[in-house]
Tab-separated table of C-alpha atoms in Angstrom:
chain	number	residue	atom	x	y	z
A	1	MET	CA	86.667	26.970	-50.964
A	2	LYS	CA	83.502	28.374	-52.436
A	3	SER	CA	82.385	24.828	-53.085
A	4	ASN	CA	82.866	23.876	-49.473
A	5	PHE	CA	80.826	26.909	-48.345
A	6	THR	CA	78.009	25.904	-50.664
A	7	LYS	CA	77.979	22.350	-49.342
A	8	ALA	CA	77.860	23.583	-45.767
A	9	SER	CA	74.992	25.915	-46.580
A	10	LEU	CA	73.014	23.127	-48.202
A	11	SER	CA	73.582	20.897	-45.191
A	12	LEU	CA	72.283	23.580	-42.849
A	13	LEU	CA	69.214	24.148	-44.991
A	14	LEU	CA	68.537	20.417	-45.164
A	15	CYS	CA	68.860	20.014	-41.418
A	16	GLY	CA	66.555	22.983	-40.883
A	17	ALA	CA	63.979	21.524	-43.208
A	18	LEU	CA	64.212	18.153	-41.506
A	19	MET	CA	63.864	19.716	-38.057
A	20	SER	CA	60.877	21.715	-39.260
A	21	SER	CA	59.336	18.558	-40.660
A	22	CYS	CA	59.901	16.701	-37.385
A	23	VAL	CA	58.301	19.458	-35.332
A	24	SER	CA	55.262	19.659	-37.647
A	25	SER	CA	54.789	15.901	-37.609
A	26	LYS	CA	54.938	15.765	-33.826
A	27	LYS	CA	52.472	18.602	-33.530
A	28	TYR	CA	50.167	16.896	-35.982
A	29	ASP	CA	50.262	13.643	-34.041
A	30	GLU	CA	49.529	15.501	-30.830
A	31	LEU	CA	46.569	17.320	-32.341
A	32	LYS	CA	45.273	14.135	-33.909
A	33	ALA	CA	45.507	12.274	-30.587
A	34	SER	CA	43.777	15.157	-28.801
A	35	LYS	CA	40.988	15.173	-31.397
A	36	GLU	CA	40.464	11.429	-31.111
A	37	ALA	CA	40.394	11.651	-27.302
A	38	LEU	CA	37.818	14.424	-27.502
A	39	GLU	CA	35.715	12.395	-29.915
A	40	ARG	CA	35.852	9.407	-27.547
A	41	GLU	CA	34.863	11.626	-24.637
A	42	GLN	CA	31.959	13.075	-26.603
A	43	ALA	CA	30.815	9.582	-27.645
A	44	ALA	CA	30.977	8.398	-24.029
A	45	SER	CA	29.064	11.479	-22.928
A	46	ARG	CA	26.357	10.848	-25.519
A	47	GLU	CA	26.108	7.212	-24.415
A	48	LYS	CA	25.855	8.283	-20.791
A	49	GLU	CA	23.155	10.805	-21.655
A	50	LYS	CA	21.261	8.085	-23.524
A	51	GLU	CA	21.494	5.727	-20.537
A	52	LEU	CA	20.331	8.487	-18.215
A	53	SER	CA	17.440	9.280	-20.518
A	54	ASN	CA	16.410	5.604	-20.613
A	55	THR	CA	16.636	5.407	-16.811
A	56	LEU	CA	14.484	8.494	-16.400
A	57	ARG	CA	11.884	7.146	-18.828
A	58	ALA	CA	11.783	3.826	-16.957
A	59	ARG	CA	11.319	5.591	-13.638
A	60	GLU	CA	8.622	7.834	-15.046
A	61	GLN	CA	6.800	4.778	-16.366
A	62	LYS	CA	7.094	3.021	-12.984
A	63	LEU	CA	5.851	6.135	-11.198
A	64	THR	CA	2.868	6.299	-13.539
A	65	GLU	CA	2.098	2.631	-12.822
A	66	LEU	CA	2.357	3.201	-9.069
A	67	GLU	CA	0.076	6.236	-9.195
A	68	ARG	CA	-2.476	4.295	-11.229
A	69	ALA	CA	-2.294	1.349	-8.810
A	70	MET	CA	-2.752	3.607	-5.794
A	71	ASN	CA	-5.694	5.346	-7.450
A	72	ASP	CA	-7.235	1.967	-8.275
A	73	GLN	CA	-6.821	0.859	-4.657
A	74	LYS	CA	-8.382	4.071	-3.369
A	75	LYS	CA	-11.342	3.711	-5.750
A	76	ILE	CA	-11.983	0.125	-4.660
A	77	LEU	CA	-11.977	1.145	-1.004
A	78	ASP	CA	-14.103	4.248	-1.590
A	79	ASP	CA	-16.649	2.275	-3.613
A	80	LEU	CA	-16.891	-0.435	-0.955
A	81	ARG	CA	-17.258	2.113	1.853
A	82	ASN	CA	-19.976	3.944	-0.082
A	83	GLU	CA	-21.867	0.697	-0.747
A	84	VAL	CA	-21.780	-0.216	2.940
A	85	ASN	CA	-22.815	3.287	4.005
A	86	THR	CA	-25.771	3.177	1.624
A	87	ALA	CA	-26.828	-0.273	2.834
A	88	LEU	CA	-26.716	0.774	6.498
A	89	ALA	CA	-28.129	4.274	6.055
A	90	GLY	CA	-31.425	3.318	7.724
A	91	PHE	CA	-29.835	2.554	11.081
A	92	ASN	CA	-28.930	4.969	13.860
A	93	GLN	CA	-25.645	6.494	12.732
A	94	GLY	CA	-24.648	7.003	16.351
A	95	ASP	CA	-24.469	3.226	16.656
A	96	LEU	CA	-22.260	2.553	13.680
A	97	SER	CA	-19.468	4.026	11.596
A	98	VAL	CA	-17.798	3.053	8.322
A	99	ASN	CA	-14.206	4.158	7.813
A	100	ILE	CA	-11.163	3.358	5.710
A	101	LYS	CA	-7.958	2.543	7.570
A	102	ASP	CA	-4.752	0.742	6.545
A	103	GLY	CA	-6.179	-0.394	3.218
A	104	LYS	CA	-9.324	-1.873	4.784
A	105	VAL	CA	-12.914	-0.809	5.403
A	106	TYR	CA	-13.887	-0.866	9.087
A	107	VAL	CA	-17.571	-1.278	9.913
A	108	SER	CA	-17.897	-0.553	13.618
A	109	MET	CA	-21.205	-1.401	15.330
A	110	SER	CA	-22.019	-0.578	18.932
A	111	ASP	CA	-23.025	-3.361	21.291
A	112	LYS	CA	-26.354	-1.549	21.730
A	113	LEU	CA	-27.108	-2.022	18.027
A	114	LEU	CA	-26.332	-5.732	18.140
A	115	PHE	CA	-26.740	-7.162	21.648
A	116	ALA	CA	-28.547	-6.816	24.924
A	117	THR	CA	-26.249	-6.155	27.898
A	118	GLY	CA	-24.121	-9.194	28.647
A	119	SER	CA	-25.788	-11.219	25.868
A	120	THR	CA	-24.099	-13.051	23.027
A	121	LYS	CA	-27.255	-13.307	20.922
A	122	VAL	CA	-27.816	-10.700	18.205
A	123	ASN	CA	-31.104	-8.786	18.542
A	124	ASN	CA	-33.562	-8.219	15.681
A	125	THR	CA	-32.209	-4.780	14.747
A	126	GLY	CA	-28.689	-6.180	14.653
A	127	LYS	CA	-29.814	-9.041	12.428
A	128	GLN	CA	-31.325	-6.562	9.965
A	129	ALA	CA	-28.062	-4.590	9.862
A	130	LEU	CA	-26.054	-7.754	9.297
A	131	ASP	CA	-28.459	-8.826	6.533
A	132	GLN	CA	-27.877	-5.534	4.743
A	133	LEU	CA	-24.122	-5.881	5.094
A	134	VAL	CA	-24.155	-9.472	3.836
A	135	ASP	CA	-26.024	-8.338	0.711
A	136	VAL	CA	-23.168	-5.951	-0.059
A	137	LEU	CA	-20.546	-8.634	0.548
A	138	LYS	CA	-22.325	-11.109	-1.728
A	139	LYS	CA	-21.808	-8.612	-4.554
A	140	ASN	CA	-18.126	-8.262	-3.641
A	141	GLN	CA	-16.969	-11.857	-3.577
A	142	SER	CA	-13.237	-11.101	-3.317
A	143	VAL	CA	-13.589	-9.189	-0.051
A	144	GLY	CA	-12.313	-10.971	3.056
A	145	VAL	CA	-14.127	-10.472	6.379
A	146	MET	CA	-12.841	-10.411	9.946
A	147	VAL	CA	-15.287	-10.057	12.834
A	148	GLU	CA	-13.673	-8.616	15.970
A	149	GLY	CA	-15.504	-8.486	19.281
A	150	HIS	CA	-14.476	-5.721	21.723
A	151	THR	CA	-15.593	-5.046	25.301
A	152	ASP	CA	-14.989	-2.382	27.919
A	153	ASP	CA	-12.799	-3.169	30.947
A	154	VAL	CA	-15.670	-3.814	33.323
A	155	GLU	CA	-15.467	-7.382	34.575
A	156	VAL	CA	-18.196	-9.808	33.634
A	157	ARG	CA	-20.537	-10.394	36.536
A	158	PRO	CA	-19.600	-13.518	38.499
A	159	GLY	CA	-21.883	-16.406	37.731
A	160	THR	CA	-22.906	-15.147	34.289
A	161	LYS	CA	-23.974	-18.240	32.397
A	162	ASP	CA	-21.390	-19.617	29.927
A	163	ILE	CA	-19.265	-16.439	30.058
A	164	ALA	CA	-16.146	-16.549	32.203
A	165	ASP	CA	-14.672	-13.149	31.390
A	166	ASN	CA	-14.381	-10.436	28.737
A	167	TRP	CA	-12.343	-12.738	26.515
A	168	ASP	CA	-15.259	-15.154	26.449
A	169	LEU	CA	-17.757	-12.380	25.837
A	170	SER	CA	-15.837	-10.871	22.909
A	171	VAL	CA	-15.109	-14.218	21.270
A	172	LEU	CA	-18.669	-15.547	21.655
A	173	ARG	CA	-20.123	-12.352	20.170
A	174	ALA	CA	-17.721	-12.483	17.208
A	175	THR	CA	-18.523	-16.163	16.653
A	176	GLU	CA	-22.284	-15.503	16.828
A	177	ILE	CA	-22.047	-12.774	14.173
A	178	THR	CA	-19.870	-15.010	12.008
A	179	ARG	CA	-22.444	-17.791	12.275
A	180	LEU	CA	-25.323	-15.472	11.318
A	181	MET	CA	-23.464	-14.096	8.294
A	182	ALA	CA	-22.712	-17.629	7.119
A	183	GLN	CA	-26.338	-18.668	7.605
A	184	ARG	CA	-27.381	-15.766	5.386
A	185	GLY	CA	-25.270	-17.044	2.519
A	186	LEU	CA	-21.786	-15.647	3.049
A	187	SER	CA	-19.166	-18.315	2.434
A	188	PRO	CA	-17.748	-19.362	5.839
A	189	ASP	CA	-14.189	-19.520	4.493
A	190	ARG	CA	-14.325	-15.757	3.927
A	191	ILE	CA	-15.039	-14.956	7.590
A	192	THR	CA	-12.615	-14.999	10.512
A	193	PRO	CA	-13.944	-14.360	14.045
A	194	ALA	CA	-11.696	-12.914	16.748
A	195	GLY	CA	-12.127	-11.706	20.333
A	196	ARG	CA	-10.073	-8.743	21.618
A	197	ALA	CA	-11.687	-8.317	25.062
A	198	PHE	CA	-10.823	-4.786	26.301
A	199	PHE	CA	-7.235	-4.654	25.018
A	200	GLN	CA	-7.844	-2.474	21.947
A	201	PRO	CA	-9.918	0.456	23.248
A	202	ILE	CA	-10.724	3.370	20.977
A	203	ASP	CA	-11.230	5.635	23.977
A	204	THR	CA	-9.062	5.280	27.084
A	205	GLY	CA	-11.239	7.582	29.160
A	206	ARG	CA	-13.002	6.415	32.295
A	207	THR	CA	-16.402	7.967	31.611
A	208	PRO	CA	-19.512	5.923	30.755
A	209	ALA	CA	-19.417	7.423	27.244
A	210	ALA	CA	-15.824	6.267	26.751
A	211	LYS	CA	-16.660	2.757	27.908
A	212	ALA	CA	-19.666	2.662	25.589
A	213	LYS	CA	-17.428	3.467	22.601
A	214	ASN	CA	-15.229	0.496	23.435
A	215	ARG	CA	-18.130	-1.960	23.566
A	216	ARG	CA	-18.346	-2.663	19.876
A	217	THR	CA	-18.004	-5.171	17.076
A	218	GLU	CA	-15.711	-4.285	14.200
A	219	ILE	CA	-16.330	-6.026	10.897
A	220	ILE	CA	-13.164	-5.486	8.902
A	221	LEU	CA	-13.477	-5.795	5.131
A	222	THR	CA	-10.327	-6.533	3.150
A	223	PRO	CA	-10.538	-6.274	-0.650
A	224	ASP	CA	-8.243	-8.464	-2.726
A	225	PHE	CA	-5.398	-6.180	-3.833
A	226	THR	CA	-3.141	-8.985	-5.117
A	227	GLU	CA	-2.772	-7.557	-8.619
A	228	ILE	CA	-2.274	-4.039	-7.307
A	229	TYR	CA	0.386	-5.246	-4.866
A	230	LYS	CA	2.210	-6.879	-7.771
A	231	ILE	CA	2.392	-3.511	-9.510
A	232	LEU	CA	3.516	-1.854	-6.292
A	233	GLY	CA	6.204	-4.529	-5.919
A	234	ILE	CA	5.127	-5.675	-2.452
A	235	GLN	CA	3.735	-8.885	-1.035
A	236	SER	CA	0.033	-9.260	-0.408
A	237	MET	CA	-1.076	-7.890	2.957
A	238	LYS	CA	-4.251	-9.874	3.009
């Protein structure tokens, strides 16, 4: 009977040991799986951080390139405006202005500086101003030129020789200036004449002073920004 008791006790101890072993093994597997999952999560997090860091560096580099391109564009425009201002400094500043707008340099000359009333022929003072401007443009060969004629909204006098209306007047004046600039050595394929009549006024007032502002010729200078536009990722606006 004692023998049977001993056998039973041993069986209980063995079962207990086996159960303890099973529980420990299961716990171990769980901990191991948890550790491996955490390691995978940490590795993924590090990879994500690396990708984010690379993305930030790329964007910082692109931003630096854009800032440099914009500064280069501004310098080109400022330099061109300053050259033109210097060249035309000897003329009445009330009759002309030089401004930067929309990535271009606008040289605006009053009709009084360039023409007699109703005339399409440039006077001597106007020719001198155009000569000075052409000298600047010869040194800046990549700059495109558009010559825009503008009038006020007063109708052309009936019977005016060879001029039917303000369209005619603005176009003929732009063409005359284009011809003179070409004769003075500016390549004709760089110059585009255009007539706007009275449809793009800079002053919509009805006073004589307002009308005088609108009677003008705008010579629009467009530098070649092709390489800068490539950096900016946009198509050429020229």
